Coordinates of C-alpha atoms and ligand atoms in Angstrom, one line a residue:
M1 CA 0.3 0.1 -0.1
P2 CA 1.8 2.8 -0.9
D3 CA 2.1 5.8 1.9
M4 CA -0.9 7.7 1.8
K5 CA -0.5 11.2 1.0
T6 CA -3.5 14.0 1.1
L7 CA -4.5 16.8 -1.5
G8 CA -3.3 19.2 1.6
E9 CA 0.1 17.7 1.6
F10 CA 0.7 17.3 -1.5
I11 CA -0.4 21.0 -2.5
I12 CA 2.3 22.2 0.3
E13 CA 4.9 19.7 -0.8
K14 CA 4.6 21.0 -4.8
Q15 CA 4.2 24.7 -3.4
H16 CA 7.8 25.6 -4.8
E17 CA 6.9 24.6 -8.1
F18 CA 4.0 27.4 -8.5
P19 CA 5.5 30.6 -10.3
H20 CA 5.9 33.5 -7.2
A21 CA 5.5 30.6 -4.9
S22 CA 3.9 32.3 -2.2
G23 CA 1.3 30.0 -0.9
E24 CA -1.9 32.3 -1.9
L25 CA -2.2 29.1 -4.7
S26 CA -1.8 26.3 -2.4
S27 CA -4.6 28.3 -0.3
L28 CA -6.8 28.8 -3.2
L29 CA -6.8 25.2 -4.3
S30 CA -7.4 24.2 -0.5
S31 CA -10.3 26.4 -0.6
I32 CA -11.5 24.6 -3.8
R33 CA -10.9 21.2 -1.8
L34 CA -13.3 22.3 1.1
A35 CA -16.2 23.5 -1.1
A36 CA -15.8 20.0 -3.1
K37 CA -16.2 18.1 0.3
I38 CA -19.2 20.1 1.0
V39 CA -21.0 19.6 -2.8
N40 CA -20.3 16.0 -2.7
R41 CA -22.2 15.4 0.6
E42 CA -25.2 17.3 -1.0
I43 CA -24.8 15.3 -4.4
N44 CA -24.4 12.0 -2.5
K45 CA -27.7 12.4 -0.7
A46 CA -29.4 14.4 -3.1
G47 CA -32.1 11.4 -4.0
L48 CA -33.3 11.4 0.1
V49 CA -33.7 15.3 0.2
D50 CA -35.7 17.7 -1.7
I51 CA -32.5 18.8 -3.6
T52 CA -32.8 17.3 -6.8
G53 CA -35.4 19.1 -9.4
S54 CA -35.2 22.2 -11.3
V55 CA -35.3 25.3 -8.8
G56 CA -37.6 26.6 -11.6
S57 CA -35.4 29.6 -12.7
E58 CA -33.1 29.5 -16.0
N59 CA -29.5 30.6 -15.9
V60 CA -27.8 32.5 -18.7
Q61 CA -27.8 29.8 -21.0
G62 CA -31.5 29.5 -20.7
E63 CA -31.0 26.1 -19.1
Q64 CA -33.6 24.8 -16.1
Q65 CA -31.5 25.5 -12.9
Q66 CA -31.7 22.6 -10.8
K67 CA -31.5 22.9 -7.3
L68 CA -27.5 21.2 -6.6
D69 CA -26.7 23.8 -9.6
V70 CA -27.6 26.4 -7.8
Y71 CA -26.3 25.1 -4.2
A72 CA -22.8 24.3 -6.0
N73 CA -22.4 27.7 -7.2
E74 CA -23.4 29.4 -3.5
R75 CA -20.3 27.1 -1.9
F76 CA -18.0 27.2 -4.3
K77 CA -18.3 31.2 -4.2
A78 CA -18.3 31.1 -0.3
A79 CA -15.3 29.1 0.0
L80 CA -13.6 31.3 -2.5
E81 CA -14.7 34.6 -1.6
A82 CA -13.9 33.6 2.4
R83 CA -9.9 33.5 1.3
D84 CA -8.0 36.5 0.4
Q85 CA -6.6 35.1 -2.7
V86 CA -9.3 35.8 -5.1
C87 CA -10.8 39.5 -6.0
G88 CA -13.8 37.7 -8.1
V89 CA -15.1 34.6 -10.1
A90 CA -17.3 33.8 -13.3
S91 CA -19.9 31.2 -13.5
E92 CA -22.0 29.3 -16.0
E93 CA -24.9 30.0 -13.2
E94 CA -24.0 34.2 -12.9
D95 CA -24.8 36.3 -15.8
E96 CA -22.5 38.5 -14.8
M97 CA -19.0 38.5 -13.1
V98 CA -19.1 38.3 -9.4
V99 CA -16.6 41.1 -7.8
F100 CA -15.6 40.4 -4.4
N101 CA -15.4 43.7 -2.9
K102 CA -14.1 42.9 0.4
E103 CA -10.9 44.8 1.6
L104 CA -9.3 41.4 1.9
N105 CA -10.6 40.5 -1.8
R106 CA -9.8 43.7 -3.5
N107 CA -5.7 43.1 -2.7
A108 CA -6.0 39.3 -3.9
K109 CA -3.9 38.1 -7.1
Y110 CA -6.4 35.5 -8.6
V111 CA -10.0 35.5 -10.5
V112 CA -11.7 32.0 -10.6
L113 CA -13.7 30.8 -13.2
M114 CA -16.1 27.6 -13.0
D115 CA -19.2 25.6 -14.1
P116 CA -20.1 24.3 -10.3
L117 CA -22.0 21.4 -11.3
D118 CA -21.5 20.2 -15.0
G119 CA -23.7 18.0 -16.7
S120 CA -26.4 18.8 -13.9
S121 CA -29.3 17.6 -16.2
N122 CA -27.9 14.1 -15.4
I123 CA -28.7 14.2 -11.5
D124 CA -32.1 13.5 -11.2
V125 CA -30.9 10.0 -13.3
N126 CA -28.0 9.5 -11.0
V127 CA -25.4 10.0 -13.5
S128 CA -22.1 11.3 -12.6
V129 CA -21.5 15.1 -12.7
G130 CA -18.9 17.4 -12.3
T131 CA -17.1 20.8 -11.0
I132 CA -15.0 22.6 -13.8
F133 CA -12.1 25.4 -12.6
S134 CA -10.0 27.9 -14.1
I135 CA -7.5 29.6 -12.4
Y136 CA -5.5 33.2 -13.5
R137 CA -3.6 35.8 -12.2
R138 CA -5.5 39.2 -12.3
V139 CA -3.9 41.6 -15.0
S140 CA -6.1 44.4 -13.4
P141 CA -4.1 46.5 -10.8
V142 CA -4.2 45.1 -7.1
G143 CA -6.1 47.3 -4.6
G144 CA -9.1 47.7 -7.2
P145 CA -12.2 45.7 -8.1
C146 CA -11.7 43.0 -10.5
T147 CA -12.4 43.8 -14.2
E148 CA -13.7 41.8 -17.0
E149 CA -10.7 41.5 -18.6
D150 CA -8.9 39.4 -15.9
F151 CA -11.3 37.0 -17.0
L152 CA -11.0 37.4 -20.8
Q153 CA -7.4 36.0 -20.9
P154 CA -6.6 32.9 -23.3
G155 CA -6.4 30.0 -21.9
N156 CA -2.5 29.9 -22.2
R157 CA -2.8 31.9 -19.3
Q158 CA -4.0 30.1 -17.0
V159 CA -2.0 29.2 -14.0
A160 CA -4.3 26.2 -12.5
A161 CA -7.1 24.1 -13.8
G162 CA -8.8 21.0 -12.7
Y163 CA -12.1 19.1 -12.3
V164 CA -14.0 17.5 -9.5
V165 CA -15.9 14.3 -10.6
Y166 CA -18.7 13.1 -8.3
G167 CA -18.9 9.8 -9.6
S168 CA -19.2 5.7 -8.3
S169 CA -16.1 7.8 -6.1
T170 CA -15.4 11.5 -6.0
M171 CA -12.4 12.6 -7.2
L172 CA -10.1 16.1 -7.9
V173 CA -7.8 16.0 -10.8
Y174 CA -5.7 19.2 -11.2
T175 CA -2.7 20.7 -12.9
T176 CA -0.4 23.6 -12.2
G177 CA 1.2 23.1 -15.5
N178 CA 3.6 20.7 -13.6
G179 CA 1.9 17.4 -14.7
V180 CA -1.6 16.0 -14.1
H181 CA -2.5 14.9 -10.5
G182 CA -5.8 12.8 -9.3
F183 CA -7.2 12.5 -5.9
T184 CA -9.5 9.9 -4.7
Y185 CA -11.8 10.9 -1.8
D186 CA -12.1 9.1 1.4
P187 CA -15.3 9.8 2.9
S188 CA -14.7 7.7 6.2
I189 CA -11.9 10.2 6.8
G190 CA -13.2 13.1 4.9
V191 CA -9.7 13.8 3.1
F192 CA -8.9 13.3 -1.0
C193 CA -6.0 10.8 -1.0
L194 CA -3.3 11.1 -3.9
S195 CA -4.3 7.9 -6.3
H196 CA -3.3 9.1 -9.8
E197 CA 0.4 11.1 -9.9
N198 CA 1.5 12.2 -13.0
M199 CA -2.0 11.6 -15.2
T200 CA -0.9 10.8 -18.8
I201 CA -3.3 10.0 -21.7
P202 CA -2.7 7.3 -24.2
E203 CA -1.7 9.1 -27.2
K204 CA -3.7 6.5 -29.3
G205 CA -7.0 6.3 -28.5
K206 CA -10.0 3.9 -29.2
I207 CA -13.0 5.8 -27.7
Y208 CA -15.2 8.6 -29.5
S209 CA -17.6 10.4 -27.6
I210 CA -19.9 12.5 -29.2
N211 CA -23.8 13.1 -29.5
E212 CA -24.5 11.2 -32.8
G213 CA -28.4 12.3 -32.1
N214 CA -27.0 15.6 -33.9
Y215 CA -25.0 13.5 -36.8
V216 CA -27.2 15.5 -39.5
N217 CA -26.2 18.7 -38.9
F218 CA -22.1 18.3 -38.2
P219 CA -19.8 19.6 -40.4
L220 CA -18.5 17.3 -43.1
G221 CA -15.3 16.4 -41.6
V222 CA -16.5 15.5 -38.6
K223 CA -19.1 13.0 -40.1
K224 CA -16.1 11.7 -42.5
F225 CA -14.3 11.2 -38.7
I226 CA -17.1 9.4 -37.4
K227 CA -17.0 6.9 -40.4
Y228 CA -13.4 6.6 -40.2
C229 CA -13.8 5.2 -36.6
Q230 CA -16.8 2.9 -37.6
E231 CA -15.1 1.6 -40.7
S232 CA -11.0 1.8 -39.9
V233 CA -9.5 -1.0 -37.3
P234 CA -6.5 0.6 -35.8
S235 CA -3.2 -1.0 -35.9
E236 CA -3.7 -2.7 -32.5
G237 CA -6.2 -4.5 -34.0
R238 CA -9.2 -3.5 -31.3
P239 CA -11.7 -1.6 -32.7
Y240 CA -13.0 2.4 -32.0
T241 CA -15.7 2.2 -29.5
S242 CA -18.8 4.7 -28.9
R243 CA -18.9 6.2 -25.2
Y244 CA -21.0 9.2 -24.5
I245 CA -22.2 9.5 -21.0
G246 CA -23.4 13.4 -21.7
S247 CA -21.5 14.4 -18.7
L248 CA -18.1 16.4 -20.0
V249 CA -16.4 15.9 -16.7
S250 CA -17.0 12.2 -16.7
D251 CA -16.7 11.9 -20.5
F252 CA -13.3 13.7 -20.6
H253 CA -12.0 11.7 -17.3
R254 CA -12.6 8.1 -18.8
N255 CA -11.0 9.3 -22.4
L256 CA -8.1 10.9 -20.0
L257 CA -7.7 7.5 -18.4
K258 CA -7.9 5.1 -21.3
G259 CA -7.0 7.3 -24.2
G260 CA -10.1 8.7 -26.5
I261 CA -11.6 12.0 -28.1
Y262 CA -14.7 13.9 -26.9
L263 CA -16.3 16.0 -29.5
Y264 CA -18.8 18.8 -29.4
P265 CA -19.0 20.3 -33.0
S266 CA -21.5 23.1 -34.1
T267 CA -24.7 21.4 -34.6
A268 CA -28.4 23.3 -35.6
S269 CA -29.1 23.8 -31.4
Y270 CA -25.4 25.3 -30.7
P271 CA -24.1 26.5 -34.7
N272 CA -21.3 27.7 -32.6
G273 CA -20.9 24.5 -30.4
K274 CA -22.2 24.2 -26.9
L275 CA -19.4 24.2 -24.6
R276 CA -18.1 26.7 -23.3
L277 CA -14.8 28.4 -23.8
L278 CA -13.8 30.0 -20.3
Y279 CA -15.2 27.5 -17.9
E280 CA -14.9 24.5 -19.7
C281 CA -12.9 24.0 -22.8
N282 CA -9.8 25.9 -21.5
P283 CA -9.9 24.0 -18.2
M284 CA -10.0 20.8 -19.8
A285 CA -7.6 22.1 -22.7
F286 CA -5.0 23.0 -19.8
I287 CA -5.3 19.7 -18.1
V288 CA -5.0 17.1 -21.5
E289 CA -2.1 19.4 -22.8
Q290 CA -0.2 18.8 -19.6
A291 CA -1.2 15.1 -19.7
G292 CA -0.1 14.9 -23.1
G293 CA -2.9 15.4 -25.4
S294 CA -4.6 17.8 -27.6
A295 CA -7.4 20.3 -27.4
S296 CA -8.8 22.2 -30.5
D297 CA -11.6 23.9 -31.7
G298 CA -11.2 22.2 -35.1
T299 CA -9.2 24.3 -36.7
G300 CA -6.7 25.7 -34.0
R301 CA -5.5 24.9 -30.3
I302 CA -8.3 25.8 -27.7
M303 CA -6.1 27.7 -25.5
D304 CA -4.5 30.2 -28.3
L305 CA -8.3 31.5 -28.6
K306 CA -8.7 35.4 -27.5
P307 CA -12.0 35.3 -25.3
K308 CA -14.3 37.7 -26.4
E309 CA -17.1 37.3 -24.0
L310 CA -18.3 35.5 -20.7
H311 CA -20.4 32.6 -21.9
E312 CA -18.8 32.3 -25.5
R313 CA -19.5 28.8 -26.9
V314 CA -16.8 27.0 -29.2
P315 CA -16.6 23.6 -31.1
F316 CA -14.7 21.6 -29.0
F317 CA -12.3 18.4 -29.7
V318 CA -10.4 17.1 -26.8
G319 CA -8.4 14.0 -25.7
S320 CA -5.6 11.8 -27.5
T321 CA -3.2 13.8 -29.7
D322 CA -3.6 11.2 -32.8
M323 CA -7.2 11.6 -32.6
V324 CA -7.4 15.2 -32.6
E325 CA -5.4 15.6 -35.1
K326 CA -7.1 13.5 -37.4
V327 CA -10.3 15.3 -36.8
E328 CA -8.8 18.7 -37.6
E329 CA -7.3 17.0 -40.9
L330 CA -10.6 16.0 -42.2
I331 CA -12.2 19.1 -41.1
S332 CA -9.5 20.8 -43.2
S333 CA -9.8 18.4 -46.1
Y334 CA -13.7 18.3 -46.3
P335 CA -14.6 22.2 -45.7
D336 CA -18.5 23.0 -45.3
L337 CA -19.7 24.5 -48.6
D338 CA -21.3 27.9 -47.4
Ligands
P6P401 P1 -25.5 17.2 -25.4 C1 -24.1 19.2 -20.0 O1 -25.0 20.2 -19.9 C2 -23.2 19.3 -21.3 O2 -22.6 20.7 -21.1 C3 -21.6 18.7 -21.0 O3 -21.6 17.8 -19.6 C4 -22.4 17.5 -21.8 O4 -21.0 16.9 -22.4 C5 -22.7 18.2 -23.0 O5 -23.8 19.5 -22.5 C6 -24.0 17.3 -23.4 O6 -25.0 17.8 -24.3 O7 -26.2 17.8 -26.2 O8 -25.3 16.1 -25.9 O9 -27.2 16.8 -24.2

């Protein structure tokens, strides 16, 4: 049994690797750890108390807000505001950025973007859901309120990113630019224990994750990729497999461990793709690149895109490099005729 190391111990041990390590990023990651434990507790009993089901309001995406969505958003905001490292957050559940106005927050160095409970439509059917977070150093002057520019930075400026997957076991996976590390929650002692150090994604994947119900409106190059997966047998002999949970964090996590690609191209309902650049695509792109994979909008690197607005959507192809490059090649070879 390898010696057990907790997330807190690991963060402190690796603190010297953070640029300008001053303990603040460590403390910020610890506040996310705390909120994840609280949300995990509520998700695990969601079927028992009146906390599932839509709260009736709609979020900026026009999606029914599940009560757990709202709960998770409030928990993560409160945990982040309580520490003096964060001056504001942007969230899928908030129309505008949230400025933390306490004195201790205005002198903070970081902003956090998050999808507090991604895949929440799966809650009522007991399918895994997740939290996604992305951390930047602010560009606005310390001492004043954060500005929208702090949140509209390209993904290549992230200082940390991660996700929590609330599944058969709850895991927290994060990167600070020095590899990807996974921690499994032990509820009996209330700690995240190091279980997957230096995670790497297999370069050649066999799994493709896409909602084929949207096939008729996919770009021609994406249709060609699906056909390629269905008709070719890779050199290792095992055919490709289609796996789609409908929860980005769960599909991403499985593909990170086993190799594969997640695709959300433009569709009739989402002509620019469904996934949000700032708090879904960029953090997942940072993680997958640190694990040796790739993330593209079909024509270029996700993390090089300059965001224009908080809830901007982009086409998203993320996972094993050989599969992402294949999709890019087919999109380039078979451009849609306008
Ligand atoms: P569809 C959940 O709403 C989400 O943002 C991702 O977690 C998931 O991969 C995707 O949307 C599912 O979308 O259109 O296939 O139901």
